[in-house]
Amino acid sequence: MNAIISASELASDLTGENPPVLLDIRWQLSTAKAAGAPAFDGRAEYEKGHIPGAVFVDLDADLAGPAGSAGRHPLPDVEHFGAVMRAAGVSADRDVIVYDGGQGWAAARAWWLLRWTGHPSVRVLDGGLAAWGGRLESGDERPTAAGSFVPETNTTDLLDADAAAALARSGLLLDARAAERYRGDVEPIDRVGGHIPGAVSAPTTENVTADGTFKPPADLAERFNSLGASETSEVGVYCGSGVSGAHEVLALAVAGIPASLYVGSWSEWSSDESRPVAKGPDPQ
């Protein structure tokens, strides 16, 4: 199944006999709170206007565990995640469509988690709410009936720090952050700037067009092939905390290239002073 869906396709599916479950994952990476300004409130934005039938899911509370030594957005407790998905109406035998405000990072995190826990049919609205263009509902919504989804995790799609370090030597490890953070020129969030030795810079922002929709699959495949991806190479991705990295895994899926995610990402790696740090444009 295609990993993304267009707004026109979604509008058509919503009028069908078995419409998909819609999850709204409105979220933004923001340093506003540290500066004393109000943090972005995804639920408030959802309640102002969302695609009819969509249920809000909080990335920080439901798609990640508490921040700590495992990173800013470590894996959530699987039982809690399953309960949240069931409360949102998610079942294994019903399509799920996830979207966010348009950047795609938060929606991709939900997409990755549902795939990692075994849901067979989940897609991301390409371009997010900004691409919708249809009628919006205000207020809160809950499904008429709870879902039955029971998550079952796997190790195939997941990397820990040691596996990421090994993959940077044996395969292809992509760094989805901005190039200046990869080089270590700036680091606005984590303890130190730079990258995992051997990782290749591949900002996820370069996977989308100006309107936030993904570039054509052939263009994405050409990009990743130029960075070292091949039919035989093992590919992994990391970012700052496993959110924008999920978006890069989604872009790779659109290109037909399977990839694993290092969820702890740079926020976990850089917090451990025993881990090596590379700086500059060269992977090593």
C-alpha positions as semicolon CSV with decimal commas, in nm:
position;residue;x (nm);y (nm);z (nm)
1;M;0,000;0,000;0,000
2;N;0,111;0,352;-0,076
3;A;0,234;0,529;0,237
4;I;0,064;0,860;0,151
5;I;-0,278;0,971;0,029
6;S;-0,382;1,289;-0,151
7;A;-0,651;1,522;-0,022
8;S;-0,880;1,434;-0,314
9;E;-0,838;1,062;-0,248
10;L;-0,912;1,114;0,121
11;A;-1,228;1,314;0,042
12;S;-1,347;1,027;-0,176
13;D;-1,264;0,761;0,085
14;L;-1,453;0,951;0,356
15;T;-1,774;0,915;0,157
16;G;-1,734;0,538;0,117
17;E;-1,911;0,258;0,302
18;N;-1,614;0,197;0,532
19;P;-1,442;0,535;0,580
20;P;-1,095;0,542;0,739
21;V;-1,017;0,640;1,094
22;L;-0,876;0,994;1,094
23;L;-0,611;1,100;1,345
24;D;-0,508;1,465;1,385
25;I;-0,149;1,493;1,516
26;R;-0,110;1,871;1,532
27;W;0,238;1,943;1,676
28;Q;0,538;2,168;1,622
29;L;0,898;2,154;1,736
30;S;0,938;2,477;1,925
31;T;1,186;2,644;2,158
32;A;0,928;2,909;2,248
33;K;0,868;2,767;2,595
34;A;1,237;2,791;2,685
35;A;1,224;3,157;2,584
36;G;0,924;3,220;2,808
37;A;0,666;3,227;2,529
38;P;0,362;2,997;2,520
39;A;0,435;2,660;2,362
40;F;0,243;2,546;2,056
41;D;-0,091;2,396;2,161
42;G;-0,187;2,125;1,916
43;R;-0,518;2,043;2,084
44;A;-0,626;2,407;2,076
45;E;-0,546;2,423;1,704
46;Y;-0,740;2,101;1,649
47;E;-1,043;2,237;1,832
48;K;-1,035;2,552;1,619
49;G;-1,077;2,344;1,307
50;H;-1,009;1,988;1,189
51;I;-1,117;1,750;0,916
52;P;-1,464;1,621;1,009
53;G;-1,442;1,298;1,206
54;A;-1,076;1,338;1,304
55;V;-0,969;1,252;1,659
56;F;-0,683;1,444;1,819
57;V;-0,377;1,251;1,939
58;D;-0,108;1,427;2,143
59;L;0,242;1,348;2,017
60;D;0,423;1,430;2,340
61;A;0,178;1,246;2,566
62;D;0,071;0,954;2,345
63;L;0,334;0,896;2,077
64;A;0,639;0,927;2,304
65;G;0,748;0,838;2,653
66;P;0,882;1,087;2,908
67;A;1,196;1,271;2,799
68;G;1,517;1,153;2,962
69;S;1,838;0,964;2,893
70;A;1,666;0,779;2,605
71;G;1,599;1,109;2,426
72;R;1,335;1,381;2,403
73;H;1,078;1,158;2,235
74;P;1,157;0,796;2,328
75;L;0,918;0,516;2,244
76;P;0,586;0,535;2,429
77;D;0,470;0,262;2,660
78;V;0,319;0,016;2,413
79;E;0,016;-0,064;2,628
80;H;-0,060;0,307;2,668
81;F;-0,017;0,361;2,295
82;G;-0,255;0,075;2,219
83;A;-0,515;0,212;2,459
84;V;-0,494;0,556;2,298
85;M;-0,533;0,407;1,951
86;R;-0,833;0,198;2,054
87;A;-0,993;0,503;2,219
88;A;-0,945;0,687;1,889
89;G;-1,130;0,411;1,705
90;V;-0,834;0,230;1,553
91;S;-0,880;-0,135;1,454
92;A;-0,651;-0,356;1,249
93;D;-0,921;-0,417;0,987
94;R;-0,991;-0,050;0,916
95;D;-0,774;0,198;0,724
96;V;-0,610;0,477;0,924
97;I;-0,519;0,820;0,784
98;V;-0,300;1,052;0,990
99;Y;-0,233;1,418;0,928
100;D;-0,087;1,725;1,096
101;G;-0,072;2,095;1,024
102;G;0,125;2,050;0,706
103;Q;0,490;1,987;0,797
104;G;0,429;1,613;0,805
105;W;0,673;1,528;1,084
106;A;0,417;1,455;1,355
107;A;0,191;1,260;1,118
108;A;0,491;1,054;1,010
109;R;0,570;0,972;1,374
110;A;0,215;0,834;1,415
111;W;0,244;0,649;1,083
112;W;0,575;0,492;1,187
113;L;0,448;0,386;1,530
114;L;0,135;0,225;1,386
115;R;0,342;0,038;1,129
116;W;0,599;-0,063;1,390
117;T;0,322;-0,204;1,609
118;G;0,167;-0,402;1,325
119;H;-0,115;-0,198;1,173
120;P;-0,146;-0,315;0,810
121;S;-0,304;-0,007;0,653
122;V;-0,197;0,341;0,761
123;R;-0,124;0,639;0,538
124;V;-0,026;1,004;0,579
125;L;-0,227;1,285;0,421
126;D;0,023;1,435;0,177
127;G;0,062;1,804;0,260
128;G;-0,140;1,774;0,580
129;L;-0,428;2,000;0,674
130;A;-0,292;2,272;0,449
131;A;-0,367;2,052;0,148
132;W;-0,719;1,957;0,259
133;G;-0,917;2,256;0,134
134;G;-1,248;2,106;0,246
135;R;-1,490;2,173;0,527
136;L;-1,359;2,183;0,884
137;E;-1,527;2,102;1,214
138;S;-1,456;2,279;1,544
139;G;-1,457;2,143;1,896
140;D;-1,366;1,793;2,010
141;E;-1,470;1,462;1,853
142;R;-1,465;1,104;1,974
143;P;-1,545;0,791;1,775
144;T;-1,888;0,634;1,811
145;A;-1,722;0,304;1,906
146;A;-1,381;0,209;2,042
147;G;-1,140;0,024;1,819
148;S;-0,981;-0,314;1,877
149;F;-0,619;-0,257;1,770
150;V;-0,365;-0,451;1,978
151;P;-0,006;-0,341;1,908
152;E;0,261;-0,601;1,837
153;T;0,612;-0,457;1,809
154;N;0,899;-0,578;1,594
155;T;1,274;-0,523;1,595
156;T;1,314;-0,497;1,217
157;D;1,218;-0,130;1,186
158;L;1,392;-0,011;1,503
159;L;1,752;0,087;1,579
160;D;1,915;0,155;1,914
161;A;2,235;0,358;1,956
162;D;2,470;0,064;1,906
163;A;2,284;-0,057;1,597
164;A;2,286;0,294;1,451
165;A;2,661;0,322;1,505
166;A;2,716;-0,015;1,338
167;L;2,490;0,071;1,044
168;A;2,685;0,391;0,981
169;R;2,982;0,163;0,905
170;S;2,813;-0,132;0,735
171;G;2,525;0,031;0,547
172;L;2,373;0,377;0,515
173;L;2,272;0,590;0,814
174;L;2,096;0,914;0,715
175;D;2,082;1,222;0,936
176;A;1,748;1,396;0,871
177;R;1,828;1,719;1,059
178;A;1,921;2,051;0,904
179;A;2,270;2,049;0,752
180;E;2,402;2,310;0,996
181;R;2,310;2,090;1,291
182;Y;2,470;1,788;1,122
183;R;2,792;1,986;1,075
184;G;2,780;2,113;1,432
185;D;2,770;2,479;1,327
186;V;2,474;2,536;1,559
187;E;2,289;2,324;1,812
188;P;1,982;2,497;1,959
189;I;1,853;2,204;2,164
190;D;2,099;1,928;2,248
191;R;2,417;1,919;2,457
192;V;2,657;1,924;2,163
193;G;2,637;1,967;1,787
194;G;2,763;1,731;1,520
195;H;2,664;1,388;1,397
196;I;2,710;1,015;1,447
197;P;3,041;0,919;1,282
198;G;2,974;0,774;0,937
199;A;2,622;0,919;0,904
200;V;2,534;1,102;0,583
201;S;2,356;1,438;0,588
202;A;2,008;1,416;0,428
203;P;1,777;1,692;0,556
204;T;1,418;1,572;0,540
205;T;1,307;1,918;0,430
206;E;1,460;1,839;0,091
207;N;1,211;1,554;0,038
208;V;0,915;1,787;-0,013
209;T;0,810;2,058;-0,256
210;A;0,738;2,420;-0,169
211;D;0,378;2,335;-0,072
212;G;0,488;2,063;0,171
213;T;0,383;1,765;-0,041
214;F;0,632;1,491;-0,119
215;K;0,837;1,502;-0,435
216;P;0,753;1,231;-0,694
217;P;0,871;0,880;-0,602
218;A;1,124;0,872;-0,887
219;D;1,280;1,200;-0,769
220;L;1,302;1,073;-0,411
221;A;1,455;0,745;-0,526
222;E;1,715;0,936;-0,728
223;R;1,799;1,150;-0,425
224;F;1,845;0,855;-0,190
225;N;2,037;0,656;-0,448
226;S;2,277;0,949;-0,485
227;L;2,331;0,939;-0,108
228;G;2,422;0,571;-0,117
229;A;2,096;0,380;-0,094
230;S;2,074;0,073;-0,316
231;E;1,868;-0,243;-0,353
232;T;2,114;-0,430;-0,133
233;S;2,204;-0,164;0,125
234;E;2,052;-0,151;0,470
235;V;1,924;0,199;0,544
236;G;1,859;0,369;0,876
237;V;1,756;0,721;0,976
238;Y;1,791;0,942;1,279
239;C;1,719;1,307;1,356
240;G;1,699;1,510;1,676
241;S;1,444;1,300;1,864
242;G;1,280;1,053;1,627
243;V;1,014;1,282;1,478
244;S;1,156;1,438;1,162
245;G;1,348;1,112;1,116
246;A;1,013;0,932;1,086
247;H;0,930;1,175;0,806
248;E;1,247;1,069;0,625
249;V;1,155;0,702;0,671
250;L;0,819;0,792;0,516
251;A;0,993;0,962;0,222
252;L;1,206;0,651;0,174
253;A;0,889;0,439;0,177
254;V;0,739;0,663;-0,093
255;A;1,057;0,598;-0,295
256;G;1,022;0,223;-0,239
257;I;1,319;0,196;-0,003
258;P;1,266;0,028;0,338
259;A;1,444;0,191;0,631
260;S;1,474;0,162;1,008
261;L;1,448;0,446;1,259
262;Y;1,680;0,525;1,548
263;V;1,414;0,668;1,776
264;G;1,647;0,802;2,045
265;S;1,835;0,990;1,773
266;W;2,074;1,276;1,845
267;S;1,901;1,373;2,172
268;E;1,992;1,032;2,315
269;W;2,330;0,994;2,141
270;S;2,462;1,337;2,241
271;S;2,352;1,300;2,604
272;D;2,600;1,013;2,647
273;E;2,946;1,168;2,673
274;S;3,109;0,834;2,591
275;R;2,963;0,838;2,239
276;P;3,188;0,983;1,965
277;V;3,082;1,300;1,783
278;A;3,184;1,396;1,431
279;K;3,171;1,756;1,310
280;G;3,186;1,923;0,972
281;P;3,044;1,818;0,634
282;D;3,237;1,491;0,609
283;P;3,055;1,183;0,746
284;Q;3,363;1,067;0,939
